[in-house]
mmCIF file of N, CA and C in Angstrom:
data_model
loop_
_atom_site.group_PDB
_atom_site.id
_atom_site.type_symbol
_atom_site.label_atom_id
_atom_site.label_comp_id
_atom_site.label_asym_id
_atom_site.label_seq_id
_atom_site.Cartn_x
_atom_site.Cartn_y
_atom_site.Cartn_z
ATOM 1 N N UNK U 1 163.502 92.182 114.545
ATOM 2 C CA UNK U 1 162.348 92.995 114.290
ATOM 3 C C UNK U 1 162.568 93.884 113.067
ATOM 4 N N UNK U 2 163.857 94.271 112.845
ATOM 5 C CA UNK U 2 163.948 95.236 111.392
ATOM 6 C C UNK U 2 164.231 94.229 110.410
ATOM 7 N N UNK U 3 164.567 93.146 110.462
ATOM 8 C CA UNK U 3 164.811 92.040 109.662
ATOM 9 C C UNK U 3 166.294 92.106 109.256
ATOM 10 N N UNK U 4 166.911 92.876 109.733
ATOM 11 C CA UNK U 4 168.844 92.874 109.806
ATOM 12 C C UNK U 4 168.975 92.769 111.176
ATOM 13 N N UNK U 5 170.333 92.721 110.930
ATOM 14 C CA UNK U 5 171.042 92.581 112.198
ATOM 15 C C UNK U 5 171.348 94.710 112.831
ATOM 16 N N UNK U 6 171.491 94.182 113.964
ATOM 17 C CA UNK U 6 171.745 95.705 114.756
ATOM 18 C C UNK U 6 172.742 96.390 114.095
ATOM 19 N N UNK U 7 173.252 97.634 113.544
ATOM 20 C CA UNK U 7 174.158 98.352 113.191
ATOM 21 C C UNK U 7 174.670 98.935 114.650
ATOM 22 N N UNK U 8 175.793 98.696 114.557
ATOM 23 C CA UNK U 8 176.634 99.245 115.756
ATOM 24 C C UNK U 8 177.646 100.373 115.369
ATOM 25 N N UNK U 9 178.260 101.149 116.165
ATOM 26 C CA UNK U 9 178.723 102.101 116.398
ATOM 27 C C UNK U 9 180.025 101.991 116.286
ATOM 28 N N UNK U 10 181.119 103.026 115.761
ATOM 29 C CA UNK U 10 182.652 102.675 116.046
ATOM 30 C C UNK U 10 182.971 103.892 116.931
ATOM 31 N N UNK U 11 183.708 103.668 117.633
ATOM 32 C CA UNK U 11 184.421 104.380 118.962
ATOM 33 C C UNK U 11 183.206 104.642 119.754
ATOM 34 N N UNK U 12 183.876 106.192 120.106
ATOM 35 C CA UNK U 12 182.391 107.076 120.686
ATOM 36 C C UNK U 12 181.885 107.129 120.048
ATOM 37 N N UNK U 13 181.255 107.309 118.875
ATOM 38 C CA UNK U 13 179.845 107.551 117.949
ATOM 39 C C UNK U 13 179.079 106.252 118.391
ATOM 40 N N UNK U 14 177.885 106.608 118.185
ATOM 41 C CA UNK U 14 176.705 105.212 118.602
ATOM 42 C C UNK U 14 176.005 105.471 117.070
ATOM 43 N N UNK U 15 175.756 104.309 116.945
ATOM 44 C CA UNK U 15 174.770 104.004 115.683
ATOM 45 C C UNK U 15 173.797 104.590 115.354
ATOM 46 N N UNK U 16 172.814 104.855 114.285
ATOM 47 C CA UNK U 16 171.234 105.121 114.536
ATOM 48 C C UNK U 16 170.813 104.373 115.457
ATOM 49 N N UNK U 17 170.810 103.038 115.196
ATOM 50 C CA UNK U 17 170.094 102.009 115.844
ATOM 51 C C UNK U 17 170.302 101.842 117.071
ATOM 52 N N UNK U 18 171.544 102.287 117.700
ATOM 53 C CA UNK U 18 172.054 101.969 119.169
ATOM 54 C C UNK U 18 171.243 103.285 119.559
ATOM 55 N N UNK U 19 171.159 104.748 119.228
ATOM 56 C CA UNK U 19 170.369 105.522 119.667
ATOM 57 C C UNK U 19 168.880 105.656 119.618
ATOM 58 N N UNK U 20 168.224 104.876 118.303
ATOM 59 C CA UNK U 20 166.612 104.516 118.347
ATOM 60 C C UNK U 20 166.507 103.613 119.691
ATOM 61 N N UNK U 21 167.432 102.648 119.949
ATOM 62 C CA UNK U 21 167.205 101.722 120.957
ATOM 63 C C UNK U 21 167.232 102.531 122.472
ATOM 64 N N UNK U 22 168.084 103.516 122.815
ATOM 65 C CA UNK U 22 167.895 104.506 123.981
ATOM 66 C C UNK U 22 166.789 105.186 123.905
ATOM 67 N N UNK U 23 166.485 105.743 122.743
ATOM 68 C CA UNK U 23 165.564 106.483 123.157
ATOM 69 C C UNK U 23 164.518 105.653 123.098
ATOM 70 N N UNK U 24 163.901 104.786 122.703
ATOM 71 C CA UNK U 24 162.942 103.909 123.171
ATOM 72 C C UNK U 24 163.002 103.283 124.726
ATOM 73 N N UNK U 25 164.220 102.874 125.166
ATOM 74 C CA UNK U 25 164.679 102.903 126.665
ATOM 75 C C UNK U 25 164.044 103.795 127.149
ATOM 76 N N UNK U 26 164.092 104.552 127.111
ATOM 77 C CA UNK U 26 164.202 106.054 127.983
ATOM 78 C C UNK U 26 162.863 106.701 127.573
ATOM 79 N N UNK U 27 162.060 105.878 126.794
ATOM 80 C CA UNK U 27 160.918 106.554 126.774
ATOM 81 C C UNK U 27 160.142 107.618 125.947
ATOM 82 N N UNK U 28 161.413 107.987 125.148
ATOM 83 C CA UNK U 28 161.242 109.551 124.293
ATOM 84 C C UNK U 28 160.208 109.015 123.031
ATOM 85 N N UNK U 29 159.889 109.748 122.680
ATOM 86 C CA UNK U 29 158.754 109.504 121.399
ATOM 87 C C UNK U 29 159.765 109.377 120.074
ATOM 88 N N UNK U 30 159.673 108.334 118.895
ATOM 89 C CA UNK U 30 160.302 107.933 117.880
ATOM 90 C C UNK U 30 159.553 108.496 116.621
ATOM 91 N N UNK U 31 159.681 108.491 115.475
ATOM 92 C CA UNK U 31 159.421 107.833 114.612
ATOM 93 C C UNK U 31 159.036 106.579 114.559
ATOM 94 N N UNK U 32 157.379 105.967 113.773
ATOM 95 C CA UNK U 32 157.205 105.023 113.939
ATOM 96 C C UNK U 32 158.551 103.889 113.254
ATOM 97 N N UNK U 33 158.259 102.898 113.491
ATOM 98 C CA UNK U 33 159.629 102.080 113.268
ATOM 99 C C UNK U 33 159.155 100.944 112.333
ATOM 100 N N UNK U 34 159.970 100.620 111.205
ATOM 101 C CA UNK U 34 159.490 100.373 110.327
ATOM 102 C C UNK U 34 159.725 98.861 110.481
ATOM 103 N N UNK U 35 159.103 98.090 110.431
ATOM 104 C CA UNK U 35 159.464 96.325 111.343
ATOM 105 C C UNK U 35 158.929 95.494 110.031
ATOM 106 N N UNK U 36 159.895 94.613 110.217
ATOM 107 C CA UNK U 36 159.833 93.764 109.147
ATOM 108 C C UNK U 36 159.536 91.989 109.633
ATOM 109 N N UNK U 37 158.445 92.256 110.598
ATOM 110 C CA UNK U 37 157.910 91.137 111.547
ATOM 111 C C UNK U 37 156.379 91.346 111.696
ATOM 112 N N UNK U 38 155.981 90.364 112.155
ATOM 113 C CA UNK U 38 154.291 90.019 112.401
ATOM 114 C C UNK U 38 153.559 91.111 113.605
ATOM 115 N N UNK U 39 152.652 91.792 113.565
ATOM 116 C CA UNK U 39 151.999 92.680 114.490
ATOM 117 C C UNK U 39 152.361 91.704 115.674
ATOM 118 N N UNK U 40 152.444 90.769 116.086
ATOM 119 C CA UNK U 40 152.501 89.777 116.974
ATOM 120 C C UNK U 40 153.355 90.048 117.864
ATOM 121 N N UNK U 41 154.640 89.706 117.098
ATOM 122 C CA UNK U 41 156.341 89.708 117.730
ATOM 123 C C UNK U 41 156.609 91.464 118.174
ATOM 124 N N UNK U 42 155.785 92.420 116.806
ATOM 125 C CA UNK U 42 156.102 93.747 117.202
ATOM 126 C C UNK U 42 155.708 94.285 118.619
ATOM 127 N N UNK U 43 154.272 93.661 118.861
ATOM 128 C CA UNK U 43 153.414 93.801 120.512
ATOM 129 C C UNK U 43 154.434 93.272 121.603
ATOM 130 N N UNK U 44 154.777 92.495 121.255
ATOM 131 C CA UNK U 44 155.423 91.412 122.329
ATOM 132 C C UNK U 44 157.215 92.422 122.479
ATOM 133 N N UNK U 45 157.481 92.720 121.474
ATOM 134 C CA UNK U 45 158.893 93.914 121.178
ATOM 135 C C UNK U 45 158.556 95.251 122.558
ATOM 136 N N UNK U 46 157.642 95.343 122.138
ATOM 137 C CA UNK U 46 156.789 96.594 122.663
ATOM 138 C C UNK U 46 156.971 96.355 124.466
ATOM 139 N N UNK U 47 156.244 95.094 124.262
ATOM 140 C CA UNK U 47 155.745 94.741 126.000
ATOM 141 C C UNK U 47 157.550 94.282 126.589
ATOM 142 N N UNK U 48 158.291 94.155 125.882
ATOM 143 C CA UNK U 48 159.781 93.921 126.178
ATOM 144 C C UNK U 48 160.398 95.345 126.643
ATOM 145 N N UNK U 49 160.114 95.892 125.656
ATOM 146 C CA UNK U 49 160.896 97.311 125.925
ATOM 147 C C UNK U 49 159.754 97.660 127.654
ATOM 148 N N UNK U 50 158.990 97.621 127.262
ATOM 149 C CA UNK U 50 158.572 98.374 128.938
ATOM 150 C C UNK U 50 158.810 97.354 129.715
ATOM 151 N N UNK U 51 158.643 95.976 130.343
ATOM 152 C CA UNK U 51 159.596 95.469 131.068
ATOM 153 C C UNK U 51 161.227 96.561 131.319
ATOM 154 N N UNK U 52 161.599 96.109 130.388
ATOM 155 C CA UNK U 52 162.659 96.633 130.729
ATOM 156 C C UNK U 52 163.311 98.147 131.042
ATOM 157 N N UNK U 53 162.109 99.436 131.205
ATOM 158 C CA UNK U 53 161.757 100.279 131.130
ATOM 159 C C UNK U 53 161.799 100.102 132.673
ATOM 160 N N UNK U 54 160.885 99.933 133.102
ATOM 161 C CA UNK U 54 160.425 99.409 134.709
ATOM 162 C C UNK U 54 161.378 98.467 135.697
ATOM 163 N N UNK U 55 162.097 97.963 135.179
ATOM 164 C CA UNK U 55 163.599 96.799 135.897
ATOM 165 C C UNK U 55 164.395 98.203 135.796
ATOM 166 N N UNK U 56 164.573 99.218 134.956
ATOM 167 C CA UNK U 56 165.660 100.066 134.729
ATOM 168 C C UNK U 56 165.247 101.300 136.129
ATOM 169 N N UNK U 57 164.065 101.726 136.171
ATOM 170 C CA UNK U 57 163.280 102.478 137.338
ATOM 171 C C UNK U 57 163.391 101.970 138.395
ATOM 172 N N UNK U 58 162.921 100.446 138.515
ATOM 173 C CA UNK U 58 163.068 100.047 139.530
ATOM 174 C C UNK U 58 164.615 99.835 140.300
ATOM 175 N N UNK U 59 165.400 99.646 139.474
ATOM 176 C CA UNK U 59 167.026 99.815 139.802
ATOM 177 C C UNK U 59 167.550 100.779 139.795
ATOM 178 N N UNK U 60 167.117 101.943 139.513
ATOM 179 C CA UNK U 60 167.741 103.019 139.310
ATOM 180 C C UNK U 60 167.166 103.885 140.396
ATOM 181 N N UNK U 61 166.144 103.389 140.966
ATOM 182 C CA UNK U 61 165.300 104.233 142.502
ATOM 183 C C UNK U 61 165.367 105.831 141.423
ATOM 184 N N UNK U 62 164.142 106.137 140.899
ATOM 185 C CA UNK U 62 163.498 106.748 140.225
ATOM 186 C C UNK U 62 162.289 107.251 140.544
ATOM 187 N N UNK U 63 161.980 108.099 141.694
ATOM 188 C CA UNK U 63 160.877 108.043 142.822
ATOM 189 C C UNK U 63 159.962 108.796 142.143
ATOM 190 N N UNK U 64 160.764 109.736 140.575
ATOM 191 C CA UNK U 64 159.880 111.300 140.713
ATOM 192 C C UNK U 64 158.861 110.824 139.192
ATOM 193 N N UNK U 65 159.366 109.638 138.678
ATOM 194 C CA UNK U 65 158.819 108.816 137.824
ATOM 195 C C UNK U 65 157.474 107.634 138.234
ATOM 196 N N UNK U 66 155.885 107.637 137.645
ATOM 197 C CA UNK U 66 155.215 106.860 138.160
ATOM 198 C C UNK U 66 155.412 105.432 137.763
ATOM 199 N N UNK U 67 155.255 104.464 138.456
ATOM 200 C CA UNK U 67 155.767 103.416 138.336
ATOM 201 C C UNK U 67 154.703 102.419 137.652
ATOM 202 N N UNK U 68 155.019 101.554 136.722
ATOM 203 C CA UNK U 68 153.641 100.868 136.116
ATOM 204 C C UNK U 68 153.575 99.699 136.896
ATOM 205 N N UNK U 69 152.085 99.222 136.767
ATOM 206 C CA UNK U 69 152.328 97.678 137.506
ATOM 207 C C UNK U 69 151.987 96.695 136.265
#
């Protein structure tokens, strides 16, 4: 989606990218993100991250959080 590969982190430090990717996890509001892909793949990026938003709630028994269907 950025049209590189992921920048990763050495030791404890985490990357930009490993931390844009949490906080999109987790829900927090970004900076829009600058994608170097089709509105298409970006929607479909989008509908990935909340899947996996909701598998993470749902495994994590997260009761005080509303749950999407």
């Amino acid at each position: 989606m950025l049209g590189r590969r992921l920048r990763l982190g050495r030791g404890p430090s985490l990357s930009e990218d490993e931390n844009m990717l949490i906080d999109l996890l987790q829900g927090r509001r970004i900076a829009p993100i600058v994608h170097m892909c089709s509105e298409a793949v970006a929607c479909i990026f989008c509908g990935a991250v909340r899947s996996v938003q909701i598998l993470m709630d749902m495994e994590l028994g997260r009761p005080d959080q509303q749950r999407a269907a």
